[in-house]
Coordinates of C-alpha atoms and ligand atoms in Angstrom, one line a residue:
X109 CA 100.5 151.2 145.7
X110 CA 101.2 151.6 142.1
X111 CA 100.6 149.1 138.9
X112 CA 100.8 148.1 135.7
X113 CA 99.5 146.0 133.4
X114 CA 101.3 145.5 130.3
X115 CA 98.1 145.6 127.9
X116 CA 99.9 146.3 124.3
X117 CA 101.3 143.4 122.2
X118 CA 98.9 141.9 119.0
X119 CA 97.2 139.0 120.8
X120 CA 99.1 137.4 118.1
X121 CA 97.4 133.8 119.3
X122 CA 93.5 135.1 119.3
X123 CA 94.6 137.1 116.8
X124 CA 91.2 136.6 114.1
X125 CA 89.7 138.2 117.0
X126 CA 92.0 141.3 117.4
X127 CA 91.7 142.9 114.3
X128 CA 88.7 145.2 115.3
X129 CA 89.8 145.6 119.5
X130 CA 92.9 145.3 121.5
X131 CA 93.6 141.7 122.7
X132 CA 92.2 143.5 126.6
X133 CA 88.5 144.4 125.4
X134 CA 88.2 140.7 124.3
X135 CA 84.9 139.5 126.3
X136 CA 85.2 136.7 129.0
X137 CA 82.0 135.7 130.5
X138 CA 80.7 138.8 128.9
X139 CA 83.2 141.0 130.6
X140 CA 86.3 143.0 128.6
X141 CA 89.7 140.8 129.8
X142 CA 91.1 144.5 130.6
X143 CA 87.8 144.9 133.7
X144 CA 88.9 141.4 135.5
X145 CA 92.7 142.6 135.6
X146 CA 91.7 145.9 137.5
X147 CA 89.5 144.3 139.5
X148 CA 92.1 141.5 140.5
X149 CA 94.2 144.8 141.3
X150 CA 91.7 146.8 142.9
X151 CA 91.0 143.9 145.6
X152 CA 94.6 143.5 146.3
X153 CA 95.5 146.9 147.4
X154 CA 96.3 149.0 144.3
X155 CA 95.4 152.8 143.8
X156 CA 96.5 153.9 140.4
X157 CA 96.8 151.4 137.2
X158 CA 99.1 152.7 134.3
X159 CA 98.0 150.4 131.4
X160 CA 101.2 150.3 128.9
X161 CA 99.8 150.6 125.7
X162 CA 100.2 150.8 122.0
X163 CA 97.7 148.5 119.5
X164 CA 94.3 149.8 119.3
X165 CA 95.2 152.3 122.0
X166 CA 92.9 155.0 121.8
X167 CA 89.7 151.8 122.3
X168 CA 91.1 150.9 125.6
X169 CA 91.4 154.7 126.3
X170 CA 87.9 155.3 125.7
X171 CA 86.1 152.3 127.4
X172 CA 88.2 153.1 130.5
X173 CA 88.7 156.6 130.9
X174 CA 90.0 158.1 133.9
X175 CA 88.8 156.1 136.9
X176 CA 87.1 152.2 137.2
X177 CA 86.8 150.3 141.0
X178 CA 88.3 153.0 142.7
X179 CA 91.7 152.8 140.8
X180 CA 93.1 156.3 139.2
X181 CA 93.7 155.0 135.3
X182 CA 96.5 156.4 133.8
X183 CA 98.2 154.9 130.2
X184 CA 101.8 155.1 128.9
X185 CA 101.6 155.1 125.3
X186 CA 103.9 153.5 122.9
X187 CA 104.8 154.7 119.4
X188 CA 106.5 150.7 118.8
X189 CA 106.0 148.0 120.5
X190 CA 108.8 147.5 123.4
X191 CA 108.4 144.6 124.6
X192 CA 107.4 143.1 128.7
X193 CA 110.4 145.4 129.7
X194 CA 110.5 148.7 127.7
X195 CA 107.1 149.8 128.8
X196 CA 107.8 149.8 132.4
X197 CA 111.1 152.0 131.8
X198 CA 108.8 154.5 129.7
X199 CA 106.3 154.9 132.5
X200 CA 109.0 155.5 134.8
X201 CA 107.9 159.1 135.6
X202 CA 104.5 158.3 136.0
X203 CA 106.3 155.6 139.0
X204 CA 106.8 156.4 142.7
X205 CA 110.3 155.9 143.1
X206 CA 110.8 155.0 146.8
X207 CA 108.2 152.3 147.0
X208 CA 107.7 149.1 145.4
X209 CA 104.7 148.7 142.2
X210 CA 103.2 145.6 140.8
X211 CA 103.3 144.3 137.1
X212 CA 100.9 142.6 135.6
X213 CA 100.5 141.1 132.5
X214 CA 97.7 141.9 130.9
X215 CA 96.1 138.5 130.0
X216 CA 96.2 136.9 132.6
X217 CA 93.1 135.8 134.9
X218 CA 93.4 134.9 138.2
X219 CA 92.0 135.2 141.8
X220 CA 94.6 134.9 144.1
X221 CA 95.5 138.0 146.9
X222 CA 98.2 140.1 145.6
X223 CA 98.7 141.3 149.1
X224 CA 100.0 138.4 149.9
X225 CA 103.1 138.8 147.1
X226 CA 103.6 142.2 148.5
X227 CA 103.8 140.5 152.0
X228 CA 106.1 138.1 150.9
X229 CA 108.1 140.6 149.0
X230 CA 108.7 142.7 151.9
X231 CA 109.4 140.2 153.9
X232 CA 112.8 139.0 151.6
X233 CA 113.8 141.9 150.3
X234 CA 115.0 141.3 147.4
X235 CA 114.7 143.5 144.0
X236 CA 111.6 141.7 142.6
X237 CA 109.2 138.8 143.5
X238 CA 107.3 136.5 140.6
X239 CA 104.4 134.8 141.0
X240 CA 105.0 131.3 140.2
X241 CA 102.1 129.0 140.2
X242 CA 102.2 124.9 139.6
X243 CA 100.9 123.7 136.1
X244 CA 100.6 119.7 135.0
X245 CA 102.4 120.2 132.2
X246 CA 105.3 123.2 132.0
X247 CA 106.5 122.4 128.4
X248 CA 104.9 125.3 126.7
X249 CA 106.0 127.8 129.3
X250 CA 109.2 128.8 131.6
X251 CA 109.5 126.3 134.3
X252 CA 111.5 127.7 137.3
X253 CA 113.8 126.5 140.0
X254 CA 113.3 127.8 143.7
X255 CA 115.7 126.8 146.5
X256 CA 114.2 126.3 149.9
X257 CA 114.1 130.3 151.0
X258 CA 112.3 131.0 147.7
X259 CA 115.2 132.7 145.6
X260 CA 115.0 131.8 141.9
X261 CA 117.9 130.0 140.7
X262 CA 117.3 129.9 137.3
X263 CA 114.8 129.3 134.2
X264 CA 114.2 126.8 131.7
X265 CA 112.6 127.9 128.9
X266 CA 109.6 125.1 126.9
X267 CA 111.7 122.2 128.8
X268 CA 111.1 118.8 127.2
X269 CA 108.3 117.0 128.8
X270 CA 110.3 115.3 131.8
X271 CA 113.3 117.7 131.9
X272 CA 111.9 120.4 133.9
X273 CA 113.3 121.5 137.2
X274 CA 109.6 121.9 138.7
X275 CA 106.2 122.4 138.0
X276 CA 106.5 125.8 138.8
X277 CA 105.3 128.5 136.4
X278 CA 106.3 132.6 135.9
X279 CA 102.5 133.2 136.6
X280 CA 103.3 136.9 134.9
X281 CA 102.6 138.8 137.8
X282 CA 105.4 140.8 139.6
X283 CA 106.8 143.2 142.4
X284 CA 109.6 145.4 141.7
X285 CA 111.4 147.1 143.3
X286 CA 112.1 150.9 141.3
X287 CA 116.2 149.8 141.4
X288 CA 114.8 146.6 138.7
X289 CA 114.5 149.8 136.2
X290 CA 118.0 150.1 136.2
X291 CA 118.1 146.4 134.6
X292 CA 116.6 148.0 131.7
X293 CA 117.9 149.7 128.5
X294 CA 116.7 153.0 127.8
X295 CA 114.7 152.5 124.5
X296 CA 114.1 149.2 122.6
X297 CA 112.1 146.4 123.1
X298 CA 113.8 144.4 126.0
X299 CA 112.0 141.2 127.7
X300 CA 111.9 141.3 131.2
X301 CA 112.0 137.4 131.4
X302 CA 114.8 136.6 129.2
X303 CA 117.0 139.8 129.5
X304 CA 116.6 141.0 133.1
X305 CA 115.0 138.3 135.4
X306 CA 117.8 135.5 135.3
X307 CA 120.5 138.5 135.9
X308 CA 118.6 139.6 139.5
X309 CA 118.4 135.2 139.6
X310 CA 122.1 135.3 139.4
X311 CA 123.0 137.7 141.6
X312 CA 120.5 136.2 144.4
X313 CA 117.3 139.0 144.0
X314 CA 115.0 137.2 142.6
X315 CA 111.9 135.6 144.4
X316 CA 109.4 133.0 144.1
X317 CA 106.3 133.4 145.5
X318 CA 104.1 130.6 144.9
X319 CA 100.5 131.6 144.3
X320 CA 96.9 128.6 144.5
X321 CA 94.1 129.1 142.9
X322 CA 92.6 130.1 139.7
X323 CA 95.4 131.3 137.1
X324 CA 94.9 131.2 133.7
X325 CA 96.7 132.6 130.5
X326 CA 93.8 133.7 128.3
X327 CA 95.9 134.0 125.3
X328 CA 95.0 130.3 124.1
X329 CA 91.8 129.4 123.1
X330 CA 91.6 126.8 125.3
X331 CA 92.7 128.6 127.9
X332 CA 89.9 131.4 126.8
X333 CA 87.6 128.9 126.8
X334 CA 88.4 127.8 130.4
X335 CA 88.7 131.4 131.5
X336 CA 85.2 132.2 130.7
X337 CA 84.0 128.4 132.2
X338 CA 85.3 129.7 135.5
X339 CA 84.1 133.5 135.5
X340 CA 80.8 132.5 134.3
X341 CA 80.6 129.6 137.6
X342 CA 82.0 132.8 140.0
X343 CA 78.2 134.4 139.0
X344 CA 76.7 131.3 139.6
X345 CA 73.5 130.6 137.5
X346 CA 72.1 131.3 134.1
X347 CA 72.1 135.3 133.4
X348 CA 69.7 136.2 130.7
X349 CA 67.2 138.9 131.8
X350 CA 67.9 141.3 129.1
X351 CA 67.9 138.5 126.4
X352 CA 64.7 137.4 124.5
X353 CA 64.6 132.9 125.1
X354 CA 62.0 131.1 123.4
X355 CA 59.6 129.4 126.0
X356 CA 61.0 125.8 124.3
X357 CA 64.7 126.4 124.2
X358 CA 66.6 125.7 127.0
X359 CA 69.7 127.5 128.9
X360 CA 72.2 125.7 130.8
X361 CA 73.9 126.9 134.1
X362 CA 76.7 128.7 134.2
X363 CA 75.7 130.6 131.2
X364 CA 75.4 134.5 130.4
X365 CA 73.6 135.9 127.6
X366 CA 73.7 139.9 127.0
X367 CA 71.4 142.2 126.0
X368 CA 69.5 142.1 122.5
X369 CA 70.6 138.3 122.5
X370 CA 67.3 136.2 120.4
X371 CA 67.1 132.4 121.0
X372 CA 65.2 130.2 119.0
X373 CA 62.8 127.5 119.4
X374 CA 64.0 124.0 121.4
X375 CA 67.9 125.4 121.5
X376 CA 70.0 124.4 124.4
X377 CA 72.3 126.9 125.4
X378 CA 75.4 126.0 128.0
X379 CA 76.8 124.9 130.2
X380 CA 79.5 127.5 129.7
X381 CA 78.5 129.7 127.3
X382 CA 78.4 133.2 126.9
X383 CA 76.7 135.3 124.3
X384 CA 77.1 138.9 123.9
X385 CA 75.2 141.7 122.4
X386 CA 72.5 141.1 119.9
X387 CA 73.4 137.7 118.8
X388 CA 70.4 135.9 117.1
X389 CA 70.4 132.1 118.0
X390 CA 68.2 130.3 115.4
X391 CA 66.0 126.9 116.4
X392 CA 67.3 123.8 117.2
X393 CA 70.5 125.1 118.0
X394 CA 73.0 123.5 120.6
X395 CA 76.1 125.4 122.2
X396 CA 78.1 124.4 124.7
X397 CA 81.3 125.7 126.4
X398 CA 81.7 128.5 124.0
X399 CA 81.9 132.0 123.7
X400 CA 80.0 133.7 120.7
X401 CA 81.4 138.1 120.5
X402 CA 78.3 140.8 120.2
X403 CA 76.5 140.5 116.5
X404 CA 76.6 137.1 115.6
X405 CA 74.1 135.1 113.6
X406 CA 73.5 131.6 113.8
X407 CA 71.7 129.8 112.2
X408 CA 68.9 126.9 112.7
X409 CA 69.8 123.1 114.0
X410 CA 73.8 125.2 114.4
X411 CA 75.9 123.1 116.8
X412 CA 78.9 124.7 118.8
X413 CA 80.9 122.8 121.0
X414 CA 84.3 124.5 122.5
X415 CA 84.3 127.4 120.1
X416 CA 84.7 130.9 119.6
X417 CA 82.6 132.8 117.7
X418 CA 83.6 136.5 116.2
X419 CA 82.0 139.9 116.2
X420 CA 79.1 139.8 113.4
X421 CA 80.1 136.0 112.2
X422 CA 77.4 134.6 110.0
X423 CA 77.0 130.6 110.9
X424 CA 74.4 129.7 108.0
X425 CA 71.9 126.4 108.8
X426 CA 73.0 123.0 110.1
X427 CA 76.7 124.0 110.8
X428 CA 78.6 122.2 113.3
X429 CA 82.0 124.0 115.0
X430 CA 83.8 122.3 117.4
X431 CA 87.2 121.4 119.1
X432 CA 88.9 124.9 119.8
X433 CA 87.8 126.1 116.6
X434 CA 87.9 129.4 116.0
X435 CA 85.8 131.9 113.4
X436 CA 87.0 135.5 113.1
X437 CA 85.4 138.5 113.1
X438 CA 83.0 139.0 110.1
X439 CA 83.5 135.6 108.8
X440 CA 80.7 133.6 106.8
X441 CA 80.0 130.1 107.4
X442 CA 77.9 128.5 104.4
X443 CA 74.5 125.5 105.2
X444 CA 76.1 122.7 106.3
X445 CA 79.8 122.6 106.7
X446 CA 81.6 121.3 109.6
X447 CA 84.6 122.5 111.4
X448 CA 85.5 120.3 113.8
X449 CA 89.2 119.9 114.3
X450 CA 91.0 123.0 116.2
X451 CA 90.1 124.8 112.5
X452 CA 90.8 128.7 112.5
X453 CA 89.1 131.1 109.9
X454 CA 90.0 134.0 109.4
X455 CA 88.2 137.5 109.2
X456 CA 85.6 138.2 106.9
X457 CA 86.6 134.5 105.2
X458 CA 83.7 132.9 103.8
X459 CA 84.1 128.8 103.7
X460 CA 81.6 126.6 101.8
X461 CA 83.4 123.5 102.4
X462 CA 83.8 121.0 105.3
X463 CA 87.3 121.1 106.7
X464 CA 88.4 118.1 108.5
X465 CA 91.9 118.5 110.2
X466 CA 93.4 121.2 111.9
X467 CA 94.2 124.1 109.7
X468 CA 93.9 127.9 108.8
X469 CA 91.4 129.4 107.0
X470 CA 93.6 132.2 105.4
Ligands
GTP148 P1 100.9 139.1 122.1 O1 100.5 137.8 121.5 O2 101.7 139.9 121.2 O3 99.8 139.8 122.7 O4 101.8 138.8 123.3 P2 102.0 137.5 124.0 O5 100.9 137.2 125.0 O6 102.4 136.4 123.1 O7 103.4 137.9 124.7 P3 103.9 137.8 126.2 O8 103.3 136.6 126.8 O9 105.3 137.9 126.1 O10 103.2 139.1 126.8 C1 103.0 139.3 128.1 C2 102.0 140.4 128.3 O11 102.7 141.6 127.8 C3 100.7 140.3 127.5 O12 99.7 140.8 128.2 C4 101.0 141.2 126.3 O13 99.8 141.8 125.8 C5 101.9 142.3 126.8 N1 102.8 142.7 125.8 C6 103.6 142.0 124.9 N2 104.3 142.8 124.2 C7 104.1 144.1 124.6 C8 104.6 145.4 124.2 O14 105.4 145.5 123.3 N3 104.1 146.4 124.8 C9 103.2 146.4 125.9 N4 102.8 147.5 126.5 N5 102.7 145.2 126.3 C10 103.1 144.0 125.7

């Protein structure tokens, strides 16, 4: 069986992390985003992966190649972006036409069977099956209505807290039938949620399958942060054979620091953390539920507490980030400044001051 993720679009949310790699080489629990999506494929039946691309193309292109976990790789390029729906009528040729293929969106984490949609999708017969999958709070999302065979009766888009039809979530993984391509304009940027889903709703095609387990949609931080909370407790343990720990400093399981990774003196690393590449971790230090990207220096008595860290950030001494905060790529954080409140810098910023509500960093 065929599939394919939709891996373009700007990452627009993470996005002071997306300026140097496409939003599916971001790391979670050390591991590019675009390696747990084929591997949630691979498990679930899938022999050949079309990645739909078009930002930072030719990165994916190389870190993947040709074949990974047994999957053929093969990537439908975009010159534009085209939106959830164009891509899948562009890779249309690369498509087996009398047989049904999976979508999947591309940030999206989760370890649920996609046989069992496939199951449940030949078992209805209708032109396409979502996943749907219960959240406590459907406000920022789509919440759907199911009747009692499954069929999707319609969508409300961001309802108002207490005016949703369900708890029920478009969990942004699909099965289509090759007919859904019909649904779709030729060239353009069409969404397949808001211009083609509620038509097959209407005309009774539309399924809901619902799925349990872990699902999560990594493009908000705190989703990110939570993402990388649960892959890191799937390995179980601390992980830090290649990295070079101070006898004093203490890591916290589930943790995962890379290769080249230093730590310093009495520093307390995790629960939840992952380092990558060659980050130097001062003394003193304490991070928690975080994830710091490949280069990064921090500093001595540093705290981080439910943060992200860019590629080659500089955190200077006695710095404390917390709260969702993020620091892009390159970015210099001076001695002594807190960030504590959701605060988002971006690249190659330097800030000197303390900022103490939730605001950009332009
Ligand atoms: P960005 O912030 O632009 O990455 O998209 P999003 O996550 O806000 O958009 P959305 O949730 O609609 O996208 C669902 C999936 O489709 C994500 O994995 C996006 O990366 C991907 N996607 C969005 N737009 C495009 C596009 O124009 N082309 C392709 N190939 N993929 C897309």
């Amino acid at each position: 069986m065929k599939a394919i993720i939709l891996a373009g679009g700007f990452g627009t949310r993470l996005r002071p992390l997306s300026c140097t790699r496409p939003k599916m080489l971001l790391p979670v629990a050390n591991q590019p985003l675009v390696d747990w999506c084929l591997k949630t494929l691979s498990n679930g039946g899938v022999d050949t992966v079309i990645l739909a691309v078009n930002y930072m193309a030719e990165a994916l292109v190389r870190y993947l190649g040709t074949t990974k976990y047994d999957l053929g790789l093969l990537y439908s390029r975009e010159q534009r972006p085209m939106g959830t729906g164009g891509p899948l009528k562009k890779a249309k040729d690369l498509l087996t036409m009398n047989e049904p293929f999976i979508v999947m969106n591309g940030d999206v984490i989760t370890d649920f069977d996609i046989k069992r949609l496939v199951d449940f999708h030949k078992e209805k017969k209708g032109l396409a099956t979502l996943a749907v999958v219960e959240v406590a709070d459907p406000s920022r999302f789509g919440s759907v209505e199911r009747d009692y065979e499954g069929h999707i009766l319609r969508f409300v888009e961001k309802p108002e807290p207490g005016k949703a039809p369900s708890n029920l979530i478009n969990a942004g993984i699909y099965v289509l039938e090759p007919e859904v391509l019909n649904y779709i304009p030729n060239s353009g940027k069409v969404s397949i949620e808001r211009e083609v889903f509620p038509i097959l709703a209407k005309e009774g095609k539309l399924y809901g399958y619902e799925i349990h387990g872990q699902w999560m949609d990594v493009g908000v931080s705190g989703d990110y942060l939570r993402a990388n909370a649960l892959l890191l407790a799937r390995n179980d343990g601390v992980r830090s054979e290649k990295a070079k720990v101070d006898a004093s400093a203490m890591l916290l399981s589930p943790s995962d620091l890379a290769e080249g990774v230093e730590v310093g003196a009495e520093s307390v690393i995790g629960p939840n953390v992952s380092v990558a590449e060659n980050v130097l971790i001062g003394k003193g230090c304490r991070i928690e539920n975080s994830v710091i990207f490949s280069g990064a220096t921090i500093g001595d008595y540093t705290n981080i507490k439910n943060a992200i860290i860019g590629e080659n950030a500089i955190l200077h001494k006695w710095v404390k980030i917390e709260s969702g905060s993020l620091i892009g790529d390159y970015a210099e954080i001076e001695d002594g400044v807190t960030l504590t409140e959701g605060v988002t810098v971006c690249p190659s910023k330097t800030v000197g001051e303390s900022i103490l509500n939730q605001r950009q960093v332009m």
